[in-house]
Amino acid sequence: MNRAERFSSRYQPYLWVVGDGIETLPLDELVSQRYRVVAPRLWLDTQPEQRPDTPDTLPDQALPYLRTHSLRLHVPGLYGALQPGLSDPLLLLENAPIHPQAGVLFPAIETALAGADPLRQMQWLWQTWELWQRLAPYDLRRSLLQPQNLRVEGWRIRLLELYDDGAAPGLTDLAALWQSWRESWHPSLSEPLTVLIAAIEAAEADEDTLELTLNQLLLAQSALRPGRFALTGATAIGPTQPRNEDACWPDSTLLDTRAENGLQVGIVCDGVGGHDGGEVASQLAIQSLKLQLQTFLAEVEKETQILPPQVIIQQIEAVLRIVNDLISFQNDSQSRVGRQRMGTTLVMAVLVPQRVITEAGAQRVTEVYLAHIGDSRAYWITPDYCHLLTVDDDIAGREVIAGRQTLSLALERSDAGALTQALGTRSGDYFHPHIRRFVLDETGVLLLCSDGLSDHYRIEDAWANYIGLIVKDIVTLESAVASWLELANQKNGHDNVAVVLIHHRIAAPVEAPTEAETTAPRVSPTESTLYGETSEEEASAPLTPKPKPVPLWVLLLSGAILLTAVASWWFTRPTPEPTTPEDAIEIPVVPPSDINPLDPESQPESEEGADPDTPN
């Protein structure tokens, strides 16, 4: 898609401008005969169908905005750069925290905190901690220490600019930022956060303690605002395709979906690999993941202690590696090489229940763990916004992370959509899934889909027409899935499509008992009852919870059972015809493990003639 087609039905983008000497520019002035000054440092591109101004050699100041491309959910990207005379370049930033229609900045977090409920406050604090860790490898943590640089759009934090660390900041600097917000904290958070900050300042709390405490507080607040989930999905072959290489779970077209609807997992796979290889890979991945995740979630259900996010992420990654190696083994056993190797993209939401003890009693909290590989996508949609939660594993993204091109220019490449990784195409050494935990604090819909729907910005352009009907129960979730499939067939139509919708509805708050009804002590970071029931002796002593992960032997045993079950299914299915090079779809061999996003010299040059992710 060229730029004219991309922006023909879309708004003109607002840009945040970084550089010196621009604050005094008069309003409505047209810079470079193109960019209209809307407010100090806030410009509007009046010619978005044209390539942005970009020098042949990108300035050093621009590189952080390229290398953090994988953090686009929170971080702006480089749109272009202007070089006015001999002065420093002006950086034009897209994906900045600017309202796309109103053209105003989203509120600063220090302003928004006072009006937020305690769950939303903990959501934001947890994200500052997540970003602290994610920005550390890029030496950009100081970006979080500028209060006006942290903006909020609903549940998520967004950064206005990126700042180099200089002298490396420490945990005490982050604690000082939180301390500056103390007047806005909800009373239920004031005491535990004060204790935590004091422990950090006294060097009595390390990063593990900090993360454990914040996670406890976040889940305790989530337990008081329980949510209900409903999910369904379906696939469509598309009007021009001979076979369906997309698969999903749940799939309303299958007879066994209702029998297994207790499995709280949403999965979308888009197979690649020539002839019927893509169809086999996507179905094999769905069946394998269902078996593995049933075992995993059954073990989690037995836990009486909270499992930290990193433990669950490790377990889900172990499941994905088993499935990856299973498909890779089938490729090897059939001597599939190059274009013939089958694989599949994946986007998956695993609903993980956790048992939390609060002053209102034992409560269940459901976390959402989102995993993806390839270019299948996840969106979080409410009546107010549509947030893309994933970043595609493709050549365009690789070029941006390498610091070679802006995203706008990289998307113009003929091979921009070629995948850099997929499930099963290569051994586990080159397999790097993206997994993140989300705690939902509002009513909305999590949409998982293949590129048969997301291509050509169909979701970004149409989401507002669908979301209100779902959250107001005007249409059923099944009807909404059918509508998305119909949109894909009518507006795209070049590919198979798979859609899974997960509707999350916030229930009425759980009422905590009054002070006269309970003598339960207050929760503190070091003496917490959040990890389950304790005896009187345990409750009277400081407690250092040590959550235990699901035993590795359980996953290994289930993996062996899985291999037996899937092998039985595999060898009883009709034998596919041999794949010829003419039939095949190439997945470019671009090992992510060979790429250091912090070192542009380590980035491999893109392969000449690499095929894009050809429609299935």
XYZ file of C-alpha atoms in Angstrom:
616
model
C 0.000 0.000 0.000
C 1.440 3.384 -0.977
C 1.209 6.470 1.223
C -1.638 8.027 -0.773
C -3.744 4.895 -0.318
C -2.799 4.633 3.354
C -3.913 8.152 4.233
C -6.784 8.549 1.778
C -9.370 7.758 4.431
C -7.359 8.602 7.547
C -6.832 11.766 9.575
C -3.775 13.964 9.151
C -1.237 12.974 11.804
C -0.298 15.236 14.685
C 3.411 15.236 15.479
C 5.473 16.122 18.539
C 8.619 18.052 17.631
C 11.918 17.738 19.512
C 14.563 20.403 19.017
C 15.629 23.913 19.925
C 14.172 27.257 18.875
C 10.666 26.095 17.973
C 8.649 27.102 21.046
C 8.199 30.661 19.770
C 6.940 29.810 16.305
C 3.576 31.549 15.705
C 0.449 29.410 15.579
C -0.750 28.348 12.121
C 2.668 28.988 10.576
C 3.475 26.449 7.868
C 6.944 24.988 8.364
C 8.665 23.721 5.198
C 5.403 24.472 3.357
C 3.933 21.375 4.999
C 3.782 21.234 8.809
C 1.260 23.544 10.484
C 2.054 24.762 14.006
C -0.923 23.862 16.213
C 0.703 24.564 19.582
C 4.272 24.925 20.852
C 6.104 21.781 19.635
C 2.861 20.273 18.329
C 2.541 20.253 14.536
C 0.102 18.851 11.987
C 1.291 17.206 8.762
C -0.928 18.680 6.059
C 0.507 16.395 3.348
C 0.586 12.899 4.897
C 0.293 11.280 1.479
C 3.825 12.535 0.740
C 6.999 11.034 2.192
C 8.056 12.739 5.430
C 11.153 14.907 5.318
C 14.062 12.665 6.279
C 17.809 13.201 5.728
C 19.816 10.481 3.972
C 21.779 9.922 7.186
C 19.681 9.897 10.317
C 21.080 11.980 13.209
C 22.259 10.217 16.356
C 19.457 11.844 18.340
C 16.942 9.933 16.225
C 18.277 6.424 16.857
C 16.617 5.814 20.257
C 13.211 6.339 18.639
C 14.011 3.619 16.109
C 15.633 1.065 18.375
C 12.712 1.118 20.822
C 10.269 0.199 18.052
C 9.159 -2.909 19.970
C 7.884 -0.610 22.771
C 5.437 1.279 20.533
C 2.599 0.656 22.967
C 4.245 3.267 25.211
C 6.984 5.009 23.199
C 6.808 7.420 20.211
C 8.543 6.676 16.920
C 10.471 8.733 14.389
C 8.294 10.162 11.614
C 10.918 12.342 9.978
C 13.589 14.968 10.633
C 14.200 18.533 9.469
C 17.651 20.099 9.209
C 17.171 23.889 9.430
C 20.488 25.366 8.333
C 23.451 24.542 10.561
C 21.435 24.019 13.745
C 20.628 20.684 15.339
C 17.960 18.665 13.518
C 14.310 18.822 14.490
C 12.863 15.381 15.151
C 9.247 14.791 14.134
C 7.694 12.121 16.341
C 4.659 10.004 15.437
C 2.744 7.760 17.845
C 3.121 10.511 20.447
C 0.519 10.891 23.241
C -1.655 13.301 21.262
C -5.407 12.910 20.814
C -5.771 11.925 17.138
C -8.879 14.026 16.531
C -8.607 16.893 19.040
C -4.898 17.490 18.516
C -4.127 18.028 22.220
C -1.759 16.208 24.536
C -3.178 13.516 26.759
C -3.016 14.486 30.450
C 0.171 14.185 32.474
C 0.113 11.347 34.984
C 0.617 13.668 37.942
C -2.585 15.479 36.922
C -4.606 12.340 36.203
C -3.689 10.439 39.386
C -5.965 12.472 41.629
C -9.082 11.472 39.682
C -8.185 7.797 39.232
C -9.472 4.889 41.301
C -6.893 2.821 43.231
C -6.844 0.032 40.630
C -6.001 2.475 37.839
C -3.385 4.137 40.069
C -1.685 0.777 40.655
C -1.969 0.005 36.945
C 0.054 3.132 36.167
C 2.614 2.509 38.910
C 3.139 -1.042 37.680
C 3.687 0.227 34.141
C 6.303 2.725 35.318
C 8.148 -0.222 36.860
C 7.776 -2.312 33.687
C 9.075 0.539 31.557
C 11.936 1.132 33.990
C 13.134 -2.401 33.224
C 12.386 -2.284 29.486
C 14.176 1.042 28.944
C 17.253 0.039 30.946
C 19.020 -1.786 28.049
C 18.713 1.382 25.959
C 19.950 3.706 28.768
C 16.681 5.652 28.579
C 15.294 5.310 32.107
C 15.551 9.057 32.679
C 12.581 9.335 30.308
C 10.430 8.196 33.243
C 11.815 10.753 35.698
C 10.406 13.810 33.892
C 6.868 14.161 35.331
C 5.463 16.061 32.343
C 6.915 13.429 29.996
C 4.589 10.721 31.368
C 1.150 10.951 29.783
C -1.828 8.649 30.234
C -4.434 7.508 27.755
C -6.924 5.446 29.681
C -5.122 2.479 31.224
C -1.728 2.939 29.533
C 1.240 5.211 30.091
C 2.735 6.921 27.057
C 6.025 8.800 26.835
C 6.244 12.143 25.082
C 10.004 12.014 24.399
C 13.045 9.880 25.176
C 15.902 11.108 27.401
C 19.384 9.572 27.625
C 20.344 8.436 31.106
C 23.653 10.261 31.351
C 24.551 9.342 34.919
C 22.638 6.106 35.372
C 19.591 6.640 37.620
C 18.845 4.172 40.401
C 15.837 2.808 42.256
C 15.930 5.737 44.658
C 15.268 8.077 41.722
C 12.213 6.050 40.742
C 11.068 6.009 44.363
C 11.429 9.793 44.497
C 9.150 10.082 41.464
C 6.492 7.963 43.167
C 6.944 9.966 46.364
C 6.170 13.167 44.449
C 2.723 11.727 43.674
C 1.954 10.897 47.306
C -0.761 13.527 47.730
C -2.763 11.873 44.943
C -2.567 8.279 46.209
C -5.786 6.617 47.274
C -5.911 6.094 51.073
C -5.823 2.304 50.607
C -2.454 2.622 48.833
C -0.832 5.352 50.885
C 0.519 3.221 53.726
C 1.965 0.275 51.751
C 3.537 2.572 49.157
C 5.035 4.765 51.866
C 6.566 1.686 53.507
C 7.932 0.471 50.154
C 9.490 3.822 49.271
C 11.089 4.080 52.705
C 12.557 0.597 52.269
C 13.999 1.561 48.862
C 15.529 4.744 50.237
C 17.071 2.788 53.117
C 18.460 0.202 50.663
C 16.330 -2.463 52.367
C 14.322 -3.357 49.244
C 15.896 -4.645 46.048
C 14.269 -4.974 42.623
C 12.751 -8.375 43.450
C 11.106 -7.040 46.607
C 9.849 -3.974 44.757
C 8.303 -6.067 41.970
C 6.752 -8.525 44.417
C 5.170 -5.730 46.434
C 3.802 -3.815 43.441
C 2.332 -7.024 42.020
C 0.654 -7.791 45.347
C -0.894 -4.347 45.528
C -2.053 -4.433 41.908
C -3.748 -7.828 42.235
C -5.289 -6.886 45.586
C -6.967 -3.887 43.940
C -7.986 -5.984 40.933
C -9.617 -8.501 43.285
C -11.916 -5.740 44.519
C -12.991 -4.970 40.928
C -13.591 -8.467 39.528
C -14.165 -8.990 35.828
C -16.091 -11.550 33.791
C -14.860 -12.958 30.508
C -16.675 -14.346 27.476
C -14.893 -15.486 24.343
C -15.675 -16.873 20.924
C -14.061 -16.997 17.506
C -14.309 -18.235 13.929
C -12.413 -18.385 10.653
C -13.320 -17.783 7.007
C -11.590 -19.090 3.911
C -12.065 -15.800 2.041
C -13.599 -15.257 -1.402
C -10.446 -15.972 -3.421
C -8.604 -18.734 -1.544
C -8.707 -22.477 -2.364
C -8.072 -23.586 1.228
C -8.091 -22.174 4.745
C -4.667 -21.947 6.380
C -5.958 -19.874 9.314
C -7.121 -21.547 12.516
C -8.386 -20.324 15.860
C -9.596 -21.367 19.285
C -12.385 -21.217 20.209
C -13.889 -21.826 16.793
C -17.676 -21.615 16.688
C -17.730 -23.680 13.503
C -16.351 -26.751 15.283
C -18.573 -29.227 17.084
C -16.173 -29.774 19.992
C -15.809 -26.112 20.978
C -18.673 -26.172 23.468
C -17.389 -29.362 25.031
C -14.054 -27.678 25.767
C -15.205 -24.147 26.481
C -13.802 -24.386 29.999
C -10.375 -23.756 28.462
C -10.003 -19.997 28.904
C -7.613 -19.409 26.040
C -7.945 -17.457 22.795
C -5.647 -18.452 19.926
C -5.275 -17.289 16.326
C -2.830 -18.958 13.910
C -2.064 -18.059 10.297
C -0.228 -20.900 8.580
C 2.538 -20.467 6.016
C 4.584 -22.997 4.117
C 3.239 -23.828 0.668
C 0.587 -26.278 -0.568
C -1.259 -27.507 2.543
C 1.756 -27.001 4.836
C 0.320 -23.818 6.336
C -3.009 -25.494 7.034
C -1.264 -28.403 8.755
C 0.994 -26.125 10.823
C -1.817 -23.907 12.103
C -4.039 -26.859 13.037
C -1.115 -28.681 14.630
C -0.288 -25.597 16.698
C -3.898 -25.193 17.890
C -4.269 -28.831 18.931
C -0.867 -28.902 20.624
C -1.388 -25.652 22.520
C -4.786 -26.763 23.781
C -3.315 -29.945 25.264
C -0.358 -28.153 26.819
C -2.311 -25.243 28.250
C -4.974 -27.491 29.771
C -2.250 -29.152 31.816
C -0.608 -25.857 32.717
C -3.825 -24.124 33.796
C -4.903 -27.161 35.816
C -1.678 -26.883 37.798
C -2.079 -23.140 38.277
C -5.621 -23.705 39.545
C -4.214 -25.762 42.411
C -1.868 -23.033 43.586
C -2.683 -21.325 46.867
C -0.030 -18.670 46.350
C 0.232 -15.915 43.772
C 2.549 -16.847 40.920
C 4.588 -13.796 39.863
C 4.294 -12.679 36.220
C 7.812 -13.760 35.321
C 7.148 -17.327 36.489
C 4.014 -17.634 34.361
C 5.746 -16.038 31.385
C 8.521 -18.616 31.639
C 5.989 -21.452 31.752
C 4.075 -20.157 28.730
C 7.328 -19.765 26.823
C 8.203 -23.374 27.694
C 4.841 -24.465 26.242
C 5.476 -22.493 23.057
C 8.937 -23.987 22.659
C 7.530 -27.516 22.874
C 5.012 -26.703 20.140
C 7.656 -24.943 18.041
C 9.945 -27.969 18.222
C 7.060 -30.302 17.397
C 6.323 -28.482 14.130
C 10.034 -28.099 13.385
C 10.482 -31.856 13.900
C 7.726 -32.547 11.380
C 9.505 -30.266 8.908
C 12.755 -32.147 9.413
C 11.130 -35.578 9.230
C 9.579 -34.668 5.858
C 12.839 -33.109 4.604
C 11.200 -29.722 4.154
C 13.733 -26.959 3.533
C 13.632 -23.262 2.666
C 10.313 -22.268 1.163
C 8.873 -25.709 1.849
C 9.135 -25.479 5.644
C 5.739 -25.015 7.213
C 5.028 -22.789 10.169
C 2.428 -20.462 11.588
C 2.062 -17.051 13.126
C 0.484 -16.929 16.551
C -1.343 -14.523 18.780
C -2.677 -16.028 21.995
C -4.356 -14.775 25.162
C -4.181 -17.084 28.186
C -6.576 -16.213 31.021
C -4.743 -17.190 34.201
C -6.710 -17.263 37.484
C -4.939 -16.243 40.679
C -6.181 -16.605 44.267
C -5.835 -13.395 46.239
C -6.633 -12.863 49.913
C -7.981 -9.410 50.716
C -9.819 -7.865 53.632
C -13.018 -8.848 51.816
C -11.921 -12.503 51.858
C -10.517 -14.833 49.218
C -11.036 -13.546 45.681
C -10.178 -14.744 42.184
C -8.255 -12.445 39.872
C -7.857 -13.299 36.197
C -4.706 -12.068 34.507
C -4.321 -11.978 30.735
C -1.036 -13.245 29.315
C -0.616 -12.212 25.702
C 1.855 -14.088 23.474
C 2.583 -13.478 19.820
C 4.952 -14.502 17.033
C 4.780 -13.169 13.481
C 2.199 -10.670 12.248
C -1.056 -11.861 13.797
C -2.243 -9.099 16.096
C -4.029 -8.237 19.324
C -6.067 -5.068 19.926
C -7.638 -3.769 23.134
C -10.818 -1.876 22.234
C -13.159 0.201 24.411
C -15.734 2.834 23.412
C -12.957 5.436 23.828
C -9.966 3.957 22.005
C -8.407 1.113 20.058
C -4.904 0.109 21.182
C -2.677 -2.187 19.128
C -0.915 -4.338 21.744
C 1.525 -6.207 19.482
C 4.347 -5.277 17.101
C 4.770 -7.395 13.963
C 7.837 -9.602 13.473
C 8.599 -8.479 9.931
C 11.307 -6.977 7.741
C 9.972 -3.437 8.167
C 10.251 -3.688 11.940
C 13.706 -5.229 11.667
C 14.941 -2.300 9.585
C 13.552 0.205 12.094
C 15.104 -1.561 15.105
C 18.424 -1.670 13.247
C 18.294 2.134 12.949
C 18.394 2.049 9.153
C 14.952 3.431 8.250
C 11.938 5.111 9.740
C 8.827 2.951 9.925
C 7.138 5.032 7.240
C 9.940 4.368 4.753
C 10.434 0.744 5.790
C 6.774 0.019 5.029
C 7.351 1.048 1.407
C 9.776 -1.835 0.863
C 8.557 -4.628 -1.407
C 9.486 -7.127 1.328
C 8.188 -5.053 4.242
C 5.698 -7.704 5.362
C 8.046 -10.692 5.109
C 8.164 -12.482 8.450
C 11.328 -12.635 10.519
C 10.030 -15.456 12.713
C 7.116 -17.864 12.933
C 6.183 -20.847 15.063
C 7.827 -24.074 13.872
C 9.877 -22.874 10.916
C 13.188 -23.008 12.750
C 14.725 -24.619 15.816
C 14.284 -23.191 19.284
C 17.639 -21.383 19.081
C 16.034 -18.836 16.758
C 12.655 -18.690 18.479
C 11.871 -15.571 20.539
C 8.179 -15.219 21.428
C 6.848 -11.980 22.880
C 4.874 -12.506 26.110
C 3.421 -9.901 28.456
C 0.985 -9.843 31.367
C -2.035 -7.505 31.375
C -4.405 -6.802 34.260
C -7.591 -5.400 32.731
C -9.217 -2.607 34.714
C -12.082 -1.620 32.413
C -14.817 -3.058 30.233
C -13.743 -3.730 26.672
C -12.938 -6.300 24.015
C -9.625 -8.022 23.301
C -9.538 -8.759 19.571
C -7.129 -11.370 18.204
C -6.858 -11.677 14.441
C -4.769 -12.742 11.476
C -3.605 -10.271 8.845
C -6.611 -11.163 6.706
C -8.469 -8.648 8.874
C -5.746 -6.282 10.090
C -4.276 -5.543 6.636
C -4.972 -2.080 5.189
C -5.833 -0.652 8.633
C -9.326 -2.177 8.605
C -9.491 -2.408 12.399
C -8.133 1.097 13.007
C -10.707 2.494 10.573
C -13.757 0.477 11.672
C -13.468 -0.354 15.396
C -15.753 2.473 16.546
C -18.631 1.014 14.508
C -18.504 -2.271 16.424
C -17.416 -1.739 20.015
C -20.505 0.090 21.289
C -22.810 -2.644 20.023
C -20.816 -5.255 21.948
C -20.373 -3.540 25.311
C -24.036 -2.482 25.350
C -25.134 -6.061 24.522
C -26.941 -4.905 21.390
C -25.275 -7.711 19.437
C -23.946 -11.025 20.653
C -20.239 -11.790 20.643
C -20.851 -14.425 17.948
C -22.575 -11.849 15.732
C -19.679 -9.437 16.257
C -17.190 -12.099 15.114
C -19.315 -12.739 12.014
C -19.365 -8.995 11.278
C -15.584 -8.719 11.486
C -15.219 -11.710 9.153
C -17.637 -10.138 6.698
C -15.684 -6.861 6.802
C -12.452 -8.748 6.070
C -14.013 -10.597 3.132
C -15.557 -7.452 1.654
C -12.741 -4.936 2.196
C -9.668 -7.169 2.042
C -10.760 -10.467 0.509
C -7.266 -11.491 -0.547
C -6.629 -13.874 2.326
C -8.033 -16.269 4.877
C -9.096 -14.628 8.121
C -9.404 -15.717 11.751
C -10.912 -13.673 14.583
C -11.258 -14.316 18.318
C -13.085 -11.849 20.566
C -12.661 -11.846 24.354
C -15.204 -9.615 26.063
C -14.169 -8.390 29.508
C -16.795 -6.780 31.710
C -15.953 -5.139 35.034
C -18.375 -6.256 37.742
C -19.574 -4.290 40.757
C -16.809 -3.627 43.308
C -16.383 -6.169 46.101
C -17.237 -4.566 49.409
C -14.618 -4.951 52.092
C -15.900 -5.623 55.664
C -16.145 -2.680 58.007
C -13.625 -2.162 60.785
C -16.153 -3.465 63.332
C -16.550 -6.690 61.349
C -12.908 -7.587 61.052
C -9.695 -7.395 62.982
C -7.537 -8.263 59.999
C -4.231 -6.388 60.065
C -3.319 -3.988 57.291
C -1.320 -5.390 54.411
C 2.283 -4.256 54.178
C 4.921 -5.112 51.623
C 6.774 -7.449 53.973
C 3.872 -8.872 56.010
C 1.297 -9.835 53.422
C -1.632 -12.249 53.473
C -2.011 -11.982 49.725
C -0.290 -15.290 49.158
C -2.888 -17.441 50.843
C -4.091 -18.534 54.248
C -1.649 -18.323 57.120
C -1.654 -19.723 60.611
C -1.721 -17.454 63.664
C 1.983 -18.108 64.175
C 2.761 -17.236 60.569
C 0.591 -14.138 60.673
C 2.426 -12.823 63.702
C 5.829 -13.078 62.053
C 7.283 -11.296 59.026
C 6.587 -13.302 55.923
C 8.759 -13.546 52.833
C 6.576 -15.341 50.299
C 8.348 -17.542 47.799
C 5.885 -18.454 45.077
C 6.620 -21.772 43.484
C 6.279 -22.251 39.740
C 4.402 -25.043 38.081
C 6.902 -27.930 38.257
C 8.954 -28.364 35.115
C 8.383 -32.108 35.179
C 4.671 -31.488 34.707
C 5.319 -29.621 31.468
C 7.846 -32.185 30.278
C 5.455 -35.058 31.014
C 2.604 -33.258 29.297
C 4.959 -32.588 26.391
C 5.606 -36.314 26.030
C 1.875 -37.027 26.162
C 1.325 -34.264 23.636
C 3.868 -35.696 21.203
C 2.182 -39.091 21.384
C -1.319 -37.662 20.886
C -0.387 -35.296 18.093
C 1.777 -37.879 16.333
C -1.218 -40.216 16.314
C -3.339 -37.487 14.770
C -0.600 -36.561 12.326
C -0.001 -40.002 10.904
C -3.716 -40.821 10.570
C -4.498 -37.668 8.584
C -4.404 -37.742 4.760
C -0.825 -37.561 3.496
C -0.141 -34.198 1.838
C 1.122 -34.054 -1.691
C 4.769 -33.065 -2.061
C 5.352 -29.349 -2.041
C 6.972 -27.773 -5.060
C 8.919 -24.534 -5.055
C 6.202 -22.939 -7.180
C 3.621 -23.632 -4.475
C 5.758 -22.578 -1.566
C 5.893 -19.469 0.542
C 9.246 -18.312 1.809
C 9.782 -17.141 5.341
C 12.999 -15.103 5.245
C 15.729 -16.573 7.393
C 16.398 -13.661 9.706
C 17.385 -15.094 13.108
C 16.246 -12.637 15.802
C 18.893 -14.029 18.136
C 21.547 -12.659 15.773
C 20.170 -9.141 16.073
C 21.247 -6.826 18.863
C 18.737 -3.936 18.876
C 21.287 -1.765 20.669
C 24.009 -2.279 18.044
C 23.174 -1.238 14.477
C 26.369 -2.855 13.231
C 25.013 -6.265 14.242
C 21.910 -5.874 12.087
C 21.973 -8.096 8.997
C 21.299 -6.523 5.656
C 17.891 -7.434 4.285
C 17.921 -10.240 1.786
C 17.563 -9.130 -1.816
C 14.440 -10.494 -3.380
C 12.970 -11.784 -0.110
C 9.322 -12.542 -0.667
C 6.779 -10.707 1.468
C 4.354 -12.629 3.631
C 2.356 -13.849 0.678
C -1.410 -14.098 1.320
C -2.528 -17.580 2.144
